[in-house]
Amino acid sequence: MRTAIYPGSFDPVTLGHLNIIRRAATIFDQVVVCCMVNSAKMGWFSLEERVDMLERVTSRFPNVTVDSSNILIGEYAKRYKGPVLLKGLRAGSDFESEFSMAHINKKINPALDTVFLTSDEKYTFLSSSAVKELARYDADLTHFAPREILDDVREKSKKMR
Ligand code: ADP
């Protein structure tokens, strides 16, 4: 059984993330979306809120589960049998940082390979930060964030003003 672990902040999950999850679910037997506690990123949503949103948007995929972690992903991966780490690649800038992260993770866990799925063309310029920026201006988010979480993003953006 091949497991892919897809880590990220998902603050909040976007249609770009969901596109990667949907495609990975057809390639791997099991996809574990791992919501990370990231001290470097000051987010809008708490870990519980991010996990809850991910659970709602992935509930239609039987082989996708959502988890969270506050330890290094290379260490976290050791609890699965022969997993790969899954990353989505947008523009060249993602490649630079993901390339070094993949090597660091392999040092921490030599059995752990990172596989990349290229972003769908439609979502190449989409990020959680862009969704938050658009929400601040009350923009229509339907082409950027999953419908199940639109109300959560609108509500949170009002609180953040
Ligand atoms: P963001 O960069 O939007 O804050 P995360 O830190 O949650 O996203 O990223 C988690 C993973 O999802 C990373 O591998 C990242 O490259 C990937 N990703 C983010 N946005 C997209 C997108 N629009 N298309 C494809 N992959 C993406």
GROMACS .gro file of C-alpha atoms and ligand atoms in nm:
model
  188
    1MET     CA    1   0.000   0.000   0.000
    2ARG     CA    2   0.147   0.332  -0.110
    3THR     CA    3   0.085   0.630   0.117
    4ALA     CA    4   0.150   0.993   0.023
    5ILE     CA    5   0.183   1.249   0.300
    6TYR     CA    6   0.087   1.597   0.183
    7PRO     CA    7   0.207   1.857   0.435
    8GLY     CA    8   0.125   2.226   0.444
    9SER     CA    9  -0.020   2.514   0.640
   10PHE     CA   10  -0.353   2.518   0.454
   11ASP     CA   11  -0.436   2.860   0.600
   12PRO     CA   12  -0.690   2.814   0.439
   13VAL     CA   13  -0.706   2.521   0.194
   14THR     CA   14  -0.741   2.654  -0.164
   15LEU     CA   15  -0.866   2.506  -0.491
   16GLY     CA   16  -0.494   2.464  -0.581
   17HIS     CA   17  -0.439   2.238  -0.278
   18LEU     CA   18  -0.762   2.052  -0.347
   19ASN     CA   19  -0.657   1.990  -0.709
   20ILE     CA   20  -0.332   1.830  -0.585
   21ILE     CA   21  -0.523   1.618  -0.329
   22ARG     CA   22  -0.777   1.501  -0.587
   23ARG     CA   23  -0.508   1.397  -0.837
   24ALA     CA   24  -0.293   1.233  -0.568
   25ALA     CA   25  -0.594   1.029  -0.452
   26THR     CA   26  -0.602   0.862  -0.795
   27ILE     CA   27  -0.227   0.787  -0.792
   28PHE     CA   28  -0.176   0.668  -0.432
   29ASP     CA   29  -0.366   0.414  -0.222
   30GLN     CA   30  -0.385   0.656   0.070
   31VAL     CA   31  -0.327   1.030   0.099
   32VAL     CA   32  -0.268   1.182   0.442
   33VAL     CA   33  -0.307   1.559   0.438
   34CYS     CA   34  -0.096   1.682   0.729
   35CYS     CA   35  -0.173   2.024   0.866
   36MET     CA   36   0.146   2.163   1.014
   37VAL     CA   37   0.198   2.389   1.310
   38ASN     CA   38   0.425   2.651   1.156
   39SER     CA   39   0.581   2.898   1.396
   40ALA     CA   40   0.724   3.103   1.106
   41LYS     CA   41   0.381   3.177   0.955
   42MET     CA   42   0.132   3.392   1.141
   43GLY     CA   43  -0.194   3.256   1.011
   44TRP     CA   44  -0.560   3.352   1.020
   45PHE     CA   45  -0.693   3.014   1.126
   46SER     CA   46  -0.611   2.799   1.429
   47LEU     CA   47  -0.484   2.446   1.373
   48GLU     CA   48  -0.828   2.309   1.470
   49GLU     CA   49  -1.002   2.537   1.220
   50ARG     CA   50  -0.761   2.444   0.939
   51VAL     CA   51  -0.806   2.071   1.009
   52ASP     CA   52  -1.185   2.111   1.024
   53MET     CA   53  -1.193   2.290   0.685
   54LEU     CA   54  -0.968   2.025   0.529
   55GLU     CA   55  -1.190   1.747   0.665
   56ARG     CA   56  -1.499   1.907   0.512
   57VAL     CA   57  -1.346   1.959   0.168
   58THR     CA   58  -1.187   1.611   0.149
   59SER     CA   59  -1.479   1.410   0.290
   60ARG     CA   60  -1.579   1.301  -0.061
   61PHE     CA   61  -1.248   1.116  -0.113
   62PRO     CA   62  -1.256   0.777   0.065
   63ASN     CA   63  -0.877   0.731   0.062
   64VAL     CA   64  -0.790   1.079   0.195
   65THR     CA   65  -0.747   1.145   0.567
   66VAL     CA   66  -0.652   1.461   0.753
   67ASP     CA   67  -0.405   1.477   1.039
   68SER     CA   68  -0.194   1.744   1.207
   69SER     CA   69   0.160   1.756   1.339
   70ASN     CA   70   0.392   1.981   1.533
   71ILE     CA   71   0.701   1.769   1.470
   72LEU     CA   72   0.936   1.760   1.171
   73ILE     CA   73   0.764   1.599   0.875
   74GLY     CA   74   1.064   1.368   0.827
   75GLU     CA   75   1.005   1.233   1.179
   76TYR     CA   76   0.627   1.227   1.141
   77ALA     CA   77   0.660   1.014   0.824
   78LYS     CA   78   0.826   0.734   1.024
   79ARG     CA   79   0.488   0.627   1.158
   80TYR     CA   80   0.383   0.509   0.808
   81LYS     CA   81   0.520   0.213   0.611
   82GLY     CA   82   0.724   0.331   0.309
   83PRO     CA   83   0.546   0.663   0.252
   84VAL     CA   84   0.643   0.937   0.008
   85LEU     CA   85   0.618   1.306   0.078
   86LEU     CA   86   0.396   1.489  -0.169
   87LYS     CA   87   0.445   1.851  -0.269
   88GLY     CA   88   0.269   2.074  -0.518
   89LEU     CA   89   0.486   2.285  -0.745
   90ARG     CA   90   0.372   2.619  -0.876
   91ALA     CA   91   0.630   2.855  -1.025
   92GLY     CA   92   1.010   2.839  -1.018
   93SER     CA   93   1.025   2.989  -0.671
   94ASP     CA   94   0.848   2.682  -0.523
   95PHE     CA   95   1.109   2.462  -0.688
   96GLU     CA   96   1.403   2.637  -0.519
   97SER     CA   97   1.270   2.600  -0.167
   98GLU     CA   98   1.111   2.258  -0.219
   99PHE     CA   99   1.434   2.122  -0.369
  100SER     CA  100   1.631   2.207  -0.055
  101MET     CA  101   1.348   2.090   0.175
  102ALA     CA  102   1.343   1.753  -0.004
  103HIS     CA  103   1.717   1.711   0.065
  104ILE     CA  104   1.682   1.818   0.428
  105ASN     CA  105   1.394   1.574   0.479
  106LYS     CA  106   1.601   1.294   0.326
  107LYS     CA  107   1.880   1.367   0.574
  108ILE     CA  108   1.632   1.342   0.861
  109ASN     CA  109   1.469   1.032   0.717
  110PRO     CA  110   1.684   0.865   0.446
  111ALA     CA  111   1.398   0.637   0.339
  112LEU     CA  112   1.173   0.932   0.261
  113ASP     CA  113   1.145   1.045  -0.101
  114THR     CA  114   0.961   1.358  -0.209
  115VAL     CA  115   0.740   1.350  -0.517
  116PHE     CA  116   0.611   1.661  -0.690
  117LEU     CA  117   0.288   1.721  -0.874
  118THR     CA  118   0.286   2.030  -1.091
  119SER     CA  119   0.011   2.274  -1.022
  120ASP     CA  120  -0.279   2.279  -1.263
  121GLU     CA  121  -0.234   2.576  -1.497
  122LYS     CA  122  -0.548   2.741  -1.353
  123TYR     CA  123  -0.397   2.747  -1.004
  124THR     CA  124  -0.034   2.835  -1.073
  125PHE     CA  125  -0.073   3.179  -0.917
  126LEU     CA  126  -0.303   3.075  -0.634
  127SER     CA  127  -0.190   3.069  -0.271
  128SER     CA  128  -0.354   3.083   0.071
  129SER     CA  129  -0.214   3.435   0.106
  130ALA     CA  130  -0.385   3.544  -0.217
  131VAL     CA  131  -0.718   3.404  -0.090
  132LYS     CA  132  -0.679   3.604   0.234
  133GLU     CA  133  -0.586   3.919   0.045
  134LEU     CA  134  -0.890   3.885  -0.183
  135ALA     CA  135  -1.115   3.814   0.116
  136ARG     CA  136  -0.999   4.137   0.278
  137TYR     CA  137  -1.145   4.323  -0.020
  138ASP     CA  138  -1.468   4.121  -0.019
  139ALA     CA  139  -1.382   3.976  -0.360
  140ASP     CA  140  -1.568   3.678  -0.504
  141LEU     CA  141  -1.369   3.374  -0.389
  142THR     CA  142  -1.555   3.103  -0.579
  143HIS     CA  143  -1.269   3.047  -0.827
  144PHE     CA  144  -1.008   3.031  -0.552
  145ALA     CA  145  -1.137   2.849  -0.245
  146PRO     CA  146  -1.357   2.537  -0.206
  147ARG     CA  147  -1.726   2.621  -0.164
  148GLU     CA  148  -1.746   2.433   0.168
  149ILE     CA  149  -1.519   2.692   0.333
  150LEU     CA  150  -1.628   3.018   0.169
  151ASP     CA  151  -1.834   3.123   0.471
  152ASP     CA  152  -1.546   3.043   0.708
  153VAL     CA  153  -1.311   3.268   0.508
  154ARG     CA  154  -1.566   3.552   0.484
  155GLU     CA  155  -1.638   3.536   0.858
  156LYS     CA  156  -1.270   3.528   0.949
  157SER     CA  157  -1.185   3.818   0.720
  158LYS     CA  158  -1.444   4.034   0.901
  159LYS     CA  159  -1.281   3.948   1.236
  160MET     CA  160  -0.935   4.026   1.101
  161ARG     CA  161  -1.027   4.381   0.994
  162ADP     P1  162   0.060   2.827   0.061
  162ADP     O1  163   0.191   2.837  -0.014
  162ADP     O2  164  -0.059   2.853  -0.027
  162ADP     O3  165   0.056   2.895   0.195
  162ADP     P2  166   0.096   2.571   0.195
  162ADP     O4  167   0.211   2.610   0.277
  162ADP     O5  168  -0.026   2.526   0.265
  162ADP     O6  169   0.043   2.675   0.088
  162ADP     O7  170   0.144   2.462   0.088
  162ADP     C1  171   0.125   2.325   0.098
  162ADP     C2  172   0.169   2.257  -0.031
  162ADP     O8  173   0.076   2.291  -0.135
  162ADP     C3  174   0.305   2.296  -0.085
  162ADP     O9  175   0.363   2.182  -0.144
  162ADP     C4  176   0.272   2.399  -0.191
  162ADP    O10  177   0.371   2.408  -0.289
  162ADP     C5  178   0.143   2.341  -0.247
  162ADP     N1  179   0.056   2.440  -0.310
  162ADP     C6  180   0.011   2.554  -0.258
  162ADP     N2  181  -0.069   2.622  -0.346
  162ADP     C7  182  -0.072   2.543  -0.458
  162ADP     C8  183  -0.134   2.558  -0.586
  162ADP     N3  184  -0.206   2.665  -0.616
  162ADP     N4  185  -0.116   2.458  -0.676
  162ADP     C9  186  -0.040   2.352  -0.645
  162ADP     N5  187   0.022   2.333  -0.529
  162ADP    C10  188   0.007   2.426  -0.435
   0.00000   0.00000   0.00000
